[in-house]
Short mmCIF file of C-alpha atoms in Angstrom, two decimals:
data_model
loop_
_atom_site.label_atom_id
_atom_site.label_comp_id
_atom_site.label_asym_id
_atom_site.label_seq_id
_atom_site.Cartn_x
_atom_site.Cartn_y
_atom_site.Cartn_z
CA MET A 7 0.00 0.00 0.00
CA GLU A 8 1.39 3.37 -1.01
CA GLU A 9 1.63 5.90 1.78
CA PHE A 10 1.13 9.63 1.41
CA GLY A 11 2.42 12.24 3.77
CA ALA A 12 2.31 15.95 4.34
CA THR A 13 4.71 18.51 5.70
CA VAL A 14 3.25 21.03 8.15
CA ASN A 15 5.16 24.30 8.50
CA LEU A 16 4.22 26.79 11.18
CA THR A 17 5.72 29.66 13.09
CA LEU A 18 5.93 29.06 16.84
CA PRO A 19 6.60 31.46 19.71
CA GLY A 20 10.25 31.91 20.64
CA ILE A 21 9.54 30.55 24.13
CA VAL A 22 9.11 27.05 22.71
CA SER A 23 12.32 25.07 23.26
CA GLU A 24 13.91 22.55 20.90
CA LYS A 25 12.71 19.66 23.08
CA GLU A 26 9.17 21.07 23.06
CA ARG A 27 9.25 21.39 19.27
CA LEU A 28 10.19 17.71 19.09
CA LEU A 29 7.32 16.83 21.43
CA LEU A 30 4.90 18.85 19.28
CA LYS A 31 6.18 17.10 16.14
CA LEU A 32 5.52 13.68 17.70
CA LEU A 33 2.05 14.74 18.81
CA MET A 34 1.29 16.04 15.32
CA GLU A 35 2.36 12.68 13.93
CA GLY A 36 -0.36 11.09 16.06
CA MET A 37 1.75 9.48 18.76
CA SER A 38 0.17 8.96 22.17
CA VAL A 39 1.77 9.85 25.50
CA THR A 40 2.58 6.17 26.05
CA GLU A 41 4.21 5.85 22.63
CA ILE A 42 6.22 9.04 23.14
CA SER A 43 7.38 7.87 26.58
CA GLN A 44 8.67 4.64 25.03
CA TYR A 45 10.26 6.47 22.11
CA ARG A 46 12.05 9.00 24.33
CA ASN A 47 12.77 6.61 27.21
CA ARG A 48 10.87 8.78 29.70
CA SER A 49 8.04 7.96 32.05
CA ALA A 50 4.50 8.59 30.86
CA LYS A 51 4.06 10.92 33.83
CA THR A 52 7.00 13.05 32.67
CA ILE A 53 5.70 13.22 29.09
CA SER A 54 2.20 14.12 30.32
CA HIS A 55 3.64 16.98 32.37
CA GLN A 56 5.72 18.24 29.43
CA LYS A 57 2.68 18.00 27.17
CA LYS A 58 0.57 20.02 29.61
CA GLN A 59 3.22 22.76 29.76
CA LEU A 60 3.46 22.81 25.96
CA TYR A 61 -0.32 23.12 25.59
CA GLU A 62 -0.31 26.06 28.01
CA LYS A 63 2.45 27.82 26.05
CA LEU A 64 0.68 27.32 22.73
CA GLY A 65 -2.85 27.98 23.94
CA ILE A 66 -4.07 24.48 23.09
CA GLN A 67 -7.10 23.65 25.23
CA SER A 68 -7.20 19.85 24.89
CA ASP A 69 -6.50 16.87 22.64
CA ILE A 70 -9.94 17.31 21.10
CA THR A 71 -9.20 20.90 20.04
CA PHE A 72 -5.51 20.22 19.21
CA TRP A 73 -5.62 20.75 15.45
CA ARG A 74 -8.30 23.43 15.57
CA ASP A 75 -6.24 25.52 18.01
CA ILE A 76 -3.07 25.09 15.94
CA PHE A 77 -4.77 26.08 12.69
CA PHE A 78 -6.62 29.10 14.08
CA GLN A 79 -3.65 30.49 16.05
CA TYR A 80 -0.62 29.64 13.91
CA HIS A 81 -2.04 29.29 10.37
CA PRO A 82 0.27 26.44 9.32
CA GLN A 83 1.19 25.77 5.71
CA VAL A 84 0.45 22.18 4.69
CA ILE A 85 2.44 20.67 1.83
CA SER A 86 1.07 17.35 0.58
CA GLY A 87 2.88 14.65 -1.35
CA THR A 88 6.22 12.94 -0.97
CA GLY A 89 8.32 15.89 -2.05
CA ASN A 90 11.80 15.87 -3.56
CA LYS A 91 14.15 13.28 -2.10
CA ASN A 92 16.95 15.86 -2.18
CA ASN A 93 15.02 18.34 -0.03
CA PHE A 94 14.27 18.14 3.68
CA TYR A 95 11.52 20.30 5.21
CA ILE A 96 12.40 21.72 8.59
CA PRO A 97 9.79 23.04 11.06
CA ASP A 98 11.38 25.97 12.87
CA ASN A 99 10.27 28.44 15.50
CA ARG A 100 10.74 31.39 13.19
CA CYS A 101 10.47 30.44 9.53
CA HIS A 102 10.33 27.64 7.00
CA HIS A 103 13.60 26.57 5.42
CA ILE A 104 14.42 23.97 2.78
CA VAL A 105 17.80 22.22 2.85
CA THR A 106 19.32 21.56 -0.57
CA PRO A 107 22.88 20.83 -1.71
CA GLU A 108 23.05 24.40 -2.98
CA ALA A 109 22.02 25.76 0.42
CA ILE A 110 24.69 23.64 2.14
CA SER A 111 27.34 24.80 -0.35
CA LEU A 112 26.45 28.44 0.29
CA ALA A 113 26.51 27.85 4.05
CA LEU A 114 29.98 26.31 3.74
CA GLU A 115 31.17 29.38 1.84
CA ASN A 116 29.75 31.59 4.60
CA HIS A 117 31.19 29.38 7.38
CA GLU A 118 27.78 28.84 8.97
CA PHE A 119 28.62 25.33 10.22
CA LYS A 120 30.09 25.57 13.72
CA PRO A 121 31.58 23.09 16.19
CA TRP A 122 29.49 22.50 19.29
CA ILE A 123 31.33 20.56 21.96
CA GLN A 124 30.10 18.07 24.57
CA PRO A 125 32.43 17.21 27.47
CA VAL A 126 33.41 13.65 28.40
CA PHE A 127 34.37 12.70 31.96
CA CYS A 128 36.34 9.98 33.69
CA ALA A 129 33.82 7.62 35.26
CA GLN A 130 35.93 7.00 38.37
CA THR A 131 37.09 10.55 39.19
CA GLY A 132 34.56 12.80 37.45
CA VAL A 133 37.43 14.77 35.92
CA LEU A 134 37.13 16.26 32.43
CA THR A 135 39.11 13.96 30.13
CA GLY A 136 37.84 14.70 26.64
CA CYS A 137 35.06 15.92 24.41
CA GLU A 138 33.07 15.14 21.30
CA VAL A 139 32.87 17.76 18.56
CA LEU A 140 29.46 17.98 16.88
CA VAL A 141 28.37 20.19 14.00
CA ARG A 142 25.53 22.71 14.14
CA TRP A 143 24.27 24.86 11.30
CA GLU A 144 23.92 28.42 12.60
CA HIS A 145 21.68 29.75 9.86
CA PRO A 146 21.45 33.59 9.80
CA GLN A 147 17.66 33.58 9.28
CA THR A 148 16.43 30.23 10.53
CA GLY A 149 18.69 29.86 13.57
CA ILE A 150 20.12 26.55 14.71
CA ILE A 151 19.39 23.70 12.30
CA PRO A 152 19.97 20.28 13.94
CA PRO A 153 22.41 17.89 12.24
CA ASP A 154 19.88 15.19 11.40
CA GLN A 155 18.28 17.69 9.00
CA PHE A 156 21.41 18.22 6.87
CA ILE A 157 24.06 15.54 7.57
CA PRO A 158 22.43 12.82 5.40
CA LEU A 159 22.25 15.21 2.44
CA ALA A 160 25.80 16.44 3.08
CA GLU A 161 27.03 12.84 3.02
CA SER A 162 25.14 11.83 -0.12
CA SER A 163 26.29 14.96 -1.97
CA GLY A 164 29.93 14.66 -0.87
CA LEU A 165 29.84 18.04 0.89
CA ILE A 166 30.51 16.31 4.21
CA VAL A 167 34.22 16.27 3.30
CA ILE A 168 34.48 20.07 3.18
CA MET A 169 32.25 20.35 6.24
CA THR A 170 34.45 18.02 8.30
CA ARG A 171 37.62 19.83 7.24
CA GLN A 172 36.12 23.15 8.31
CA LEU A 173 35.02 21.61 11.59
CA MET A 174 38.51 20.27 12.35
CA LYS A 175 40.15 23.61 11.58
CA GLN A 176 37.65 25.54 13.71
CA THR A 177 38.10 23.07 16.57
CA ALA A 178 41.86 23.58 16.49
CA ASP A 179 41.41 27.37 16.45
CA ILE A 180 39.06 27.21 19.45
CA LEU A 181 41.27 24.97 21.58
CA MET A 182 44.71 26.33 20.65
CA PRO A 183 44.63 29.34 23.04
CA VAL A 184 43.80 27.07 25.99
CA LYS A 185 45.72 23.92 25.05
CA HIS A 186 47.99 24.43 28.06
CA LEU A 187 44.92 24.01 30.28
CA LEU A 188 43.88 20.69 28.76
CA PRO A 189 44.73 17.58 30.80
CA ASP A 190 47.24 15.12 29.39
CA ASN A 191 45.78 12.65 26.89
CA PHE A 192 42.72 14.86 26.43
CA HIS A 193 40.75 13.07 23.70
CA ILE A 194 38.86 14.97 21.02
CA GLY A 195 36.23 12.93 19.20
CA ILE A 196 35.16 13.88 15.68
CA ASN A 197 32.63 11.92 13.63
CA VAL A 198 34.02 10.70 10.33
CA SER A 199 32.11 9.33 7.35
CA ALA A 200 33.49 7.01 4.70
CA GLY A 201 33.71 9.92 2.27
CA CYS A 202 35.93 11.89 4.64
CA PHE A 203 38.09 8.94 5.61
CA LEU A 204 38.88 8.03 2.00
CA ALA A 205 39.22 11.60 0.70
CA ALA A 206 42.60 12.79 -0.52
CA GLY A 207 44.37 14.85 2.11
CA PHE A 208 42.31 13.59 5.06
CA GLU A 209 45.32 12.16 6.87
CA LYS A 210 47.12 15.48 6.51
CA GLU A 211 44.12 17.32 8.00
CA CYS A 212 44.19 15.02 11.03
CA LEU A 213 47.93 15.50 11.53
CA ASN A 214 47.57 19.28 11.24
CA LEU A 215 44.96 19.32 14.01
CA VAL A 216 47.12 17.19 16.30
CA LYS A 217 50.20 19.29 15.55
CA LYS A 218 48.42 22.56 16.33
CA LEU A 219 47.22 21.30 19.70
CA GLY A 220 50.43 19.50 20.65
CA ASN A 221 51.34 15.95 19.67
CA ASP A 222 52.01 14.92 23.26
CA LYS A 223 49.01 16.72 24.73
CA ILE A 224 45.86 15.58 22.98
CA LYS A 225 44.53 12.40 21.43
CA LEU A 226 42.42 12.74 18.30
CA VAL A 227 39.64 10.13 18.20
CA LEU A 228 37.94 9.52 14.86
CA GLU A 229 34.43 8.21 15.54
CA LEU A 230 33.02 5.75 13.02
CA THR A 231 29.30 5.12 12.59
CA GLU A 232 27.14 2.62 10.76
CA ARG A 233 25.24 5.28 8.85
CA ASN A 234 27.99 5.65 6.25
CA PRO A 235 30.37 2.75 6.88
CA ILE A 236 33.97 2.64 5.70
CA PRO A 237 34.54 -0.27 3.31
CA VAL A 238 36.63 -3.08 4.73
CA THR A 239 39.43 -3.07 2.15
CA PRO A 240 43.24 -3.28 2.24
CA GLU A 241 43.36 0.39 1.25
CA ALA A 242 41.18 1.41 4.20
CA ARG A 243 43.23 -0.75 6.56
CA ALA A 244 46.41 0.95 5.32
CA ILE A 245 44.93 4.37 6.19
CA PHE A 246 43.98 3.09 9.65
CA ASP A 247 47.48 1.79 10.26
CA SER A 248 49.12 5.00 9.05
CA LEU A 249 46.94 7.18 11.30
CA HIS A 250 47.54 4.86 14.24
CA GLN A 251 51.28 5.27 13.80
CA HIS A 252 50.76 9.00 14.36
CA ASN A 253 48.89 8.36 17.64
CA ILE A 254 45.47 9.01 16.11
CA THR A 255 42.86 6.68 17.55
CA PHE A 256 39.44 5.33 16.57
CA ALA A 257 36.08 4.81 18.25
CA LEU A 258 33.06 2.76 17.25
CA ASP A 259 30.09 5.06 17.80
CA ASP A 260 26.55 3.87 18.68
CA PHE A 261 27.96 0.42 19.41
CA GLY A 262 25.46 -2.41 19.57
CA THR A 263 22.89 -0.97 17.17
CA GLY A 264 23.88 -3.03 14.12
CA TYR A 265 26.24 -5.47 12.49
CA ALA A 266 28.67 -3.04 10.84
CA THR A 267 30.23 -2.10 14.18
CA TYR A 268 31.09 -5.74 14.86
CA ARG A 269 32.68 -5.99 11.43
CA TYR A 270 34.71 -2.86 12.19
CA LEU A 271 35.83 -4.43 15.45
CA GLN A 272 37.02 -7.49 13.59
CA ALA A 273 38.69 -5.68 10.69
CA PHE A 274 40.17 -2.47 12.10
CA PRO A 275 42.37 -1.57 15.11
CA VAL A 276 39.89 0.52 17.13
CA ASP A 277 40.62 1.97 20.58
CA PHE A 278 37.24 3.07 21.99
CA ILE A 279 33.75 1.63 22.05
CA LYS A 280 30.88 4.08 22.63
CA ILE A 281 27.80 2.34 24.00
CA ASP A 282 24.68 3.64 22.28
CA LYS A 283 22.49 5.87 24.44
CA SER A 284 19.45 3.64 23.95
CA PHE A 285 21.14 0.87 25.95
CA VAL A 286 22.59 3.26 28.53
CA GLN A 287 19.21 4.85 29.24
CA MET A 288 17.29 1.58 29.37
CA ALA A 289 19.82 -0.59 31.23
CA SER A 290 18.36 0.19 34.66
CA VAL A 291 14.76 -0.62 33.69
CA ASP A 292 15.10 -3.24 30.95
CA GLU A 293 16.85 -6.53 31.67
CA ILE A 294 17.84 -7.20 28.06
CA SER A 295 19.41 -3.73 27.70
CA GLY A 296 21.36 -4.36 30.90
CA HIS A 297 22.67 -7.66 29.53
CA ILE A 298 23.65 -5.97 26.26
CA VAL A 299 25.71 -3.40 28.17
CA ASP A 300 27.38 -6.20 30.16
CA ASN A 301 28.24 -8.03 26.95
CA ILE A 302 29.67 -4.89 25.33
CA VAL A 303 31.81 -4.17 28.39
CA GLU A 304 33.11 -7.74 28.43
CA LEU A 305 33.75 -7.65 24.68
CA ALA A 306 35.78 -4.44 25.06
CA ARG A 307 37.65 -5.53 28.16
CA LYS A 308 39.45 -8.51 26.60
CA PRO A 309 41.34 -6.54 23.91
CA GLY A 310 41.77 -3.60 26.31
CA LEU A 311 39.46 -1.10 24.61
CA SER A 312 38.24 2.00 26.43
CA ILE A 313 34.47 2.24 26.93
CA VAL A 314 32.35 5.40 26.75
CA ALA A 315 28.70 5.48 27.86
CA GLU A 316 26.76 7.96 25.72
CA GLY A 317 23.48 9.68 26.57
CA VAL A 318 23.83 9.59 30.36
CA GLU A 319 20.93 11.68 31.67
CA THR A 320 20.46 10.64 35.31
CA GLN A 321 22.71 9.89 38.26
CA GLU A 322 21.16 6.43 38.41
CA GLN A 323 22.36 5.74 34.87
CA ALA A 324 25.82 7.09 35.68
CA ASP A 325 26.14 4.94 38.81
CA LEU A 326 25.03 1.85 36.90
CA MET A 327 27.56 2.44 34.12
CA ILE A 328 30.34 3.00 36.65
CA GLY A 329 29.37 -0.23 38.40
CA LYS A 330 29.55 -2.11 35.12
CA GLY A 331 33.10 -0.94 34.46
CA VAL A 332 32.61 1.83 31.92
CA HIS A 333 35.61 4.18 31.71
CA PHE A 334 34.07 7.44 30.46
CA LEU A 335 30.67 9.15 30.74
CA GLN A 336 29.00 11.59 28.35
CA GLY A 337 25.51 13.05 28.34
CA TYR A 338 23.04 15.71 29.39
CA LEU A 339 23.53 14.86 33.08
CA TYR A 340 26.78 16.79 32.77
CA SER A 341 26.25 19.06 29.77
CA PRO A 342 24.55 19.20 26.38
CA PRO A 343 26.69 20.11 23.37
CA VAL A 344 27.53 23.82 23.67
CA PRO A 345 29.22 26.39 21.41
CA GLY A 346 33.00 26.29 21.49
CA ASN A 347 33.45 29.49 23.52
CA LYS A 348 30.99 28.26 26.13
CA PHE A 349 32.81 24.93 26.38
CA ILE A 350 36.02 26.84 27.06
CA SER A 351 34.51 29.08 29.75
CA GLU A 352 32.38 26.45 31.48
CA TRP A 353 34.67 23.43 31.36
CA VAL A 354 38.25 24.04 30.21
CA MET A 355 38.89 27.18 32.27
CA LYS A 356 37.40 25.59 35.38
CA ALA A 357 39.33 22.35 34.90
CA GLY A 358 42.55 24.24 34.23
CA GLY A 359 42.02 26.56 37.18
#
């Protein structure tokens, strides 16, 4: 059966947060509180409370009047049909924006893609030991565009290579003035697609970043994902080995969510395993998720790989991961990804002081 969809674009008040926009999107897609609680790994009580607050902000009286209130107050534009596969429609709190390869190219020329940085902490001591660098599109009219709205198109168009190079250079420029404050072996994680990894000059870009920040000071960690896997070939293995010889390390991101990560583990000399947030957040309430975490930890322990728990949002989750032998913790319990200057002021300066 063929399915038809529609894109709803509407202008929302500035007081509506990014999390609330996501909640509204799920409600508009017809999901119930129970379904949303399962999808977001939150209690139904928490989702109900968030929904009530959102309704109050938007002036929505009840579920019965949901669509009527939205249409009469915000006059949304409804676009029917499947649309162009090369375009992604983005609901935003100020205006409607369409992402195309041309828009990404222009944004690259204008340096609108910025590194946002999330700290990573030692599980045993709580000390800042590293970070993950994530990209955000700071659009001059639309505002912040989340990565899931443009990364797939950037990868399929090949523009991810230029984007990653810009990100690495900006990261070096941000951290250079405070590199003396970074702890020894401070690891900097950057997500790398197959296109970037195999691109001419990529190894040189990595070495330049490490050289700028001090070869003996930081550890560059290239994070590999299943979304755009690197082919398991002798040529790829040669690049891995060459980068390893220069003290550049590798992490398997979102580990446990598919088969490609296990193939990576078998074929390439990785150094870190990052446990996917879905397992981290469910391990305390779901027996199977807990067993999966145990198996990942045991799998990593034998070859001596370091383990990072992603998506830690509660102290209960942190304590459980520490108890299971995880080495590093990352998540909203400590900090969301923040702009580079905020990362410096809130984390590096304090750690160095």
